[in-house]
GROMACS .gro file of C-alpha atoms in nm:
model
  224
    1MET     CA    1  -3.713   4.544   7.723
    2ALA     CA    2  -3.489   4.646   7.991
    3GLN     CA    3  -3.207   4.465   7.737
    4LYS     CA    4  -3.326   4.529   7.417
    5LEU     CA    5  -3.587   4.755   7.366
    6LEU     CA    6  -3.531   5.067   7.554
    7PRO     CA    7  -3.112   5.098   7.490
    8CYS     CA    8  -3.332   5.059   7.129
    9ILE     CA    9  -3.558   5.361   7.203
   10GLU     CA   10  -3.223   5.580   7.371
   11ARG     CA   11  -3.060   5.555   7.057
   12LYS     CA   12  -3.304   5.616   6.764
   13PHE     CA   13  -3.521   5.936   6.958
   14ARG     CA   14  -3.339   6.160   7.194
   15VAL     CA   15  -3.431   6.119   7.525
   16ARG     CA   16  -3.257   6.113   7.801
   17ALA     CA   17  -3.112   5.820   7.951
   18GLY     CA   18  -3.099   5.771   8.318
   19PRO     CA   19  -3.366   5.609   8.638
   20GLU     CA   20  -3.395   5.987   8.692
   21HIS     CA   21  -3.552   5.966   8.341
   22THR     CA   22  -3.699   5.678   8.284
   23SER     CA   23  -4.073   5.472   8.449
   24VAL     CA   24  -4.204   5.154   8.387
   25ILE     CA   25  -4.600   5.147   8.324
   26GLY     CA   26  -4.809   4.799   8.309
   27SER     CA   27  -5.158   4.680   8.504
   28SER     CA   28  -5.244   4.402   8.570
   29LEU     CA   29  -4.958   4.146   8.512
   30GLY     CA   30  -4.852   4.430   8.343
   31GLY     CA   31  -4.830   4.587   8.653
   32GLN     CA   32  -4.681   4.300   8.841
   33ALA     CA   33  -4.366   4.309   8.574
   34SER     CA   34  -4.310   4.700   8.633
   35LEU     CA   35  -4.246   4.664   8.963
   36GLN     CA   36  -4.015   4.333   8.898
   37LEU     CA   37  -3.815   4.599   8.644
   38LEU     CA   38  -3.817   4.863   8.895
   39LEU     CA   39  -3.641   4.574   9.043
   40ARG     CA   40  -3.434   4.383   8.885
   41TYR     CA   41  -3.335   4.653   8.758
   42PRO     CA   42  -3.277   4.994   8.934
   43ASP     CA   43  -2.959   5.171   8.780
   44LEU     CA   44  -3.244   5.209   8.436
   45PHE     CA   45  -3.475   5.259   8.598
   46GLY     CA   46  -3.568   5.530   8.865
   47GLY     CA   47  -3.958   5.446   8.904
   48ALA     CA   48  -4.263   5.226   8.814
   49ALA     CA   49  -4.675   5.264   8.836
   50CYS     CA   50  -4.830   4.963   8.905
   51MET     CA   51  -5.259   4.927   8.756
   52SER     CA   52  -5.455   4.711   8.948
   53PRO     CA   53  -5.098   4.494   8.995
   54ALA     CA   54  -5.218   4.133   9.008
   55PHE     CA   55  -4.908   4.051   9.193
   56GLN     CA   56  -4.768   3.721   9.284
   57PRO     CA   57  -4.561   3.543   9.555
   58ALA     CA   58  -4.307   3.562   9.352
   59THR     CA   59  -4.301   3.957   9.360
   60VAL     CA   60  -4.355   4.018   9.726
   61ALA     CA   61  -4.092   3.778   9.806
   62ALA     CA   62  -3.848   3.984   9.539
   63VAL     CA   63  -4.019   4.348   9.789
   64ILE     CA   64  -3.925   4.160  10.100
   65SER     CA   65  -3.545   4.109   9.971
   66ASN     CA   66  -3.449   4.412   9.851
   67LEU     CA   67  -3.585   4.578  10.200
   68VAL     CA   68  -3.382   4.286  10.419
   69GLU     CA   69  -3.060   4.346  10.180
   70ASN     CA   70  -3.090   4.738  10.217
   71MET     CA   71  -3.103   4.722  10.568
   72ASP     CA   72  -3.484   4.934  10.596
   73LEU     CA   73  -3.686   4.649  10.687
   74SER     CA   74  -3.555   4.287  10.970
   75LEU     CA   75  -3.642   3.955  10.974
   76ASP     CA   76  -3.715   3.972  11.322
   77ILE     CA   77  -4.067   4.172  11.258
   78LEU     CA   78  -4.200   3.889  10.985
   79GLY     CA   79  -4.301   3.560  11.181
   80ASN     CA   80  -4.093   3.223  11.085
   81ASP     CA   81  -4.430   3.125  10.809
   82VAL     CA   82  -4.396   3.491  10.636
   83ILE     CA   83  -4.020   3.397  10.642
   84GLY     CA   84  -4.028   3.015  10.471
   85PHE     CA   85  -4.245   3.174  10.187
   86LEU     CA   86  -3.902   3.343  10.174
   87SER     CA   87  -3.729   3.082  10.226
   88ASP     CA   88  -3.982   2.838   9.935
   89GLN     CA   89  -3.934   3.151   9.680
   90LEU     CA   90  -3.593   3.218   9.677
   91GLY     CA   91  -3.539   2.802   9.616
   92SER     CA   92  -3.204   2.688   9.723
   93SER     CA   93  -2.956   2.923   9.546
   94ARG     CA   94  -3.007   3.219   9.764
   95SER     CA   95  -3.055   3.161  10.173
   96ILE     CA   96  -3.211   3.388  10.430
   97SER     CA   97  -2.902   3.446  10.653
   98SER     CA   98  -2.741   3.657  10.343
   99LEU     CA   99  -2.956   3.819  10.247
  100SER     CA  100  -2.979   3.944  10.626
  101GLU     CA  101  -2.570   4.076  10.647
  102LYS     CA  102  -2.529   4.401  10.778
  103GLY     CA  103  -2.417   4.636  10.507
  104ARG     CA  104  -2.408   4.441  10.237
  105GLY     CA  105  -2.714   4.619  10.021
  106ARG     CA  106  -2.678   4.449   9.681
  107SER     CA  107  -2.900   4.660   9.557
  108SER     CA  108  -3.092   5.024   9.521
  109SER     CA  109  -3.299   5.110   9.784
  110LEU     CA  110  -3.642   5.086   9.697
  111ARG     CA  111  -3.715   5.430   9.943
  112SER     CA  112  -3.499   5.636   9.627
  113LYS     CA  113  -3.789   5.527   9.381
  114ARG     CA  114  -4.148   5.650   9.280
  115ILE     CA  115  -4.383   5.356   9.297
  116TYR     CA  116  -4.745   5.428   9.262
  117LEU     CA  117  -5.009   5.139   9.319
  118ASP     CA  118  -5.357   5.153   9.245
  119ASN     CA  119  -5.626   4.934   9.141
  120GLY     CA  120  -6.073   4.890   9.149
  121GLY     CA  121  -6.312   4.710   9.235
  122ASP     CA  122  -6.579   4.640   9.531
  123THR     CA  123  -6.564   4.841   9.892
  124ASP     CA  124  -6.820   4.820  10.111
  125GLU     CA  125  -6.991   5.148   9.942
  126VAL     CA  126  -6.969   5.037   9.605
  127SER     CA  127  -6.924   4.705   9.458
  128VAL     CA  128  -6.833   4.627   9.083
  129PRO     CA  129  -7.189   4.574   8.819
  130LEU     CA  130  -7.144   4.211   8.692
  131PHE     CA  131  -7.201   4.348   8.325
  132ASP     CA  132  -7.093   4.770   8.240
  133MET     CA  133  -7.261   4.873   7.852
  134GLY     CA  134  -6.972   5.099   7.821
  135ASP     CA  135  -6.738   4.802   7.882
  136HIS     CA  136  -6.904   4.680   7.533
  137ILE     CA  137  -6.889   4.984   7.364
  138THR     CA  138  -6.684   5.211   7.164
  139LEU     CA  139  -6.747   5.468   6.899
  140ASN     CA  140  -6.627   5.428   6.535
  141GLU     CA  141  -6.466   5.113   6.642
  142ASN     CA  142  -6.575   4.741   6.667
  143TRP     CA  143  -6.416   4.642   7.015
  144LEU     CA  144  -6.523   4.385   7.308
  145ASN     CA  145  -6.400   4.374   7.615
  146PRO     CA  146  -6.655   4.290   7.940
  147GLY     CA  147  -6.296   4.313   8.140
  148TYR     CA  148  -6.377   4.146   8.454
  149TRP     CA  149  -6.572   4.236   8.675
  150TRP     CA  150  -6.429   4.062   8.954
  151LEU     CA  151  -6.086   4.089   8.907
  152ASP     CA  152  -5.970   4.402   9.076
  153THR     CA  153  -6.169   4.298   9.450
  154SER     CA  154  -5.984   3.931   9.383
  155LEU     CA  155  -5.668   4.090   9.419
  156GLN     CA  156  -5.652   4.341   9.703
  157PRO     CA  157  -5.510   4.114   9.943
  158MET     CA  158  -5.216   4.090   9.761
  159ILE     CA  159  -5.203   4.488   9.682
  160ASP     CA  160  -5.253   4.511  10.061
  161ALA     CA  161  -4.908   4.268  10.147
  162VAL     CA  162  -4.686   4.415   9.877
  163ARG     CA  163  -4.781   4.805  10.039
  164TRP     CA  164  -4.791   4.634  10.405
  165LEU     CA  165  -4.397   4.614  10.344
  166LEU     CA  166  -4.330   4.908  10.139
  167ASP     CA  167  -4.489   5.044  10.455
  168GLN     CA  168  -4.328   4.861  10.693
  169GLY     CA  169  -4.034   4.970  10.527
  170GLN     CA  170  -4.074   5.323  10.519
  171VAL     CA  171  -4.095   5.401  10.109
  172ASN     CA  172  -4.208   5.630  10.017
  173TYR     CA  173  -4.518   5.555   9.704
  174GLN     CA  174  -4.864   5.672   9.655
  175TYR     CA  175  -5.125   5.415   9.607
  176GLU     CA  176  -5.499   5.525   9.492
  177ARG     CA  177  -5.872   5.329   9.494
  178PHE     CA  178  -6.074   5.369   9.225
  179PRO     CA  179  -6.457   5.237   9.354
  180GLY     CA  180  -6.617   5.002   9.164
  181GLY     CA  181  -6.276   4.974   8.888
  182ARG     CA  182  -6.347   4.725   8.693
  183HIS     CA  183  -6.069   4.558   8.570
  184ASN     CA  184  -6.002   4.627   8.180
  185GLU     CA  185  -5.797   4.903   7.932
  186ARG     CA  186  -6.138   5.104   7.979
  187ALA     CA  187  -6.108   5.199   8.322
  188TRP     CA  188  -5.785   5.171   8.361
  189GLY     CA  189  -5.727   5.516   8.006
  190LEU     CA  190  -5.980   5.627   8.259
  191ARG     CA  191  -5.777   5.739   8.508
  192ILE     CA  192  -5.418   5.720   8.345
  193ASP     CA  193  -5.380   6.098   8.483
  194ARG     CA  194  -5.297   5.963   8.826
  195PRO     CA  195  -5.022   5.708   8.702
  196LEU     CA  196  -4.825   6.031   8.515
  197LEU     CA  197  -4.878   6.309   8.730
  198ALA     CA  198  -4.727   6.114   9.017
  199LEU     CA  199  -4.445   5.984   8.846
  200TYR     CA  200  -4.343   6.309   8.607
  201GLY     CA  201  -4.565   6.568   8.772
  202LYS     CA  202  -4.497   6.903   8.951
  203GLY     CA  203  -4.389   6.837   9.297
  204ARG     CA  204  -4.310   6.462   9.239
  205ARG     CA  205  -4.024   6.310   9.391
  206MET     CA  206  -3.818   6.156   9.156
  207ALA     CA  207  -3.465   5.900   9.239
  208GLY     CA  208  -3.172   5.936   9.348
  209LYS     CA  209  -3.163   6.357   9.271
  210ASP     CA  210  -3.239   6.642   9.367
  211GLN     CA  211  -3.734   6.760   9.336
  212GLN     CA  212  -3.537   7.188   9.262
  213THR     CA  213  -3.319   7.064   9.057
  214ALA     CA  214  -3.537   6.809   8.835
  215ARG     CA  215  -3.775   7.063   8.755
  216GLU     CA  216  -3.577   7.280   8.565
  217ASP     CA  217  -3.354   7.028   8.374
  218GLY     CA  218  -3.622   7.042   8.138
  219GLY     CA  219  -3.645   6.825   7.833
  220VAL     CA  220  -3.767   6.455   7.709
  221ASN     CA  221  -3.848   6.186   7.933
  222ASN     CA  222  -3.905   5.776   7.907
  223ILE     CA  223  -4.213   5.650   7.983
  224ARG     CA  224  -4.233   5.300   7.962
   0.00000   0.00000   0.00000
């Protein structure tokens, strides 16, 4: 996406390039990929929206790595278990000590980015039903998409882990919970306005650019 699709779009369409105008949006594993793209290509993407993200351990490690490299987070608060986990995820190519070298800042800080997270699933007040007829019926189309009735609930621990890290690193982000929301395109489509507003709505926090200037610029933004 970063090396082939994005350059192709910028060649063929009248869009504004640069991270202040370009964001990536994904759901489920696509939500994880969105955050990874933001971490890996900070010079291309200024925001990421992760809907019901299926965050994996490597994603958590990448977030920790970014925060520590930019001195937004100290390894001292993580504990030996988390540091051991991070070592396993990074592998032999990078040492834990190299992350905490002062002033190195190899990557762009997440504090300068726009981040949106959400998920549905069970809460104390609302449970996700095993079956929802609305998932099986689409007007004028023969479409069967039962979704995963349990998945958003099972994703909560990893989402909470990423949120905790962002909080510890004092990273601004928007998180929304949709009690009873299911894990499928129908559920995501019903709330697609939320990430779009978070990334490009009036008053949103722009990446690396003054908000007032960004609002006056106008033009077309890139939304992946």
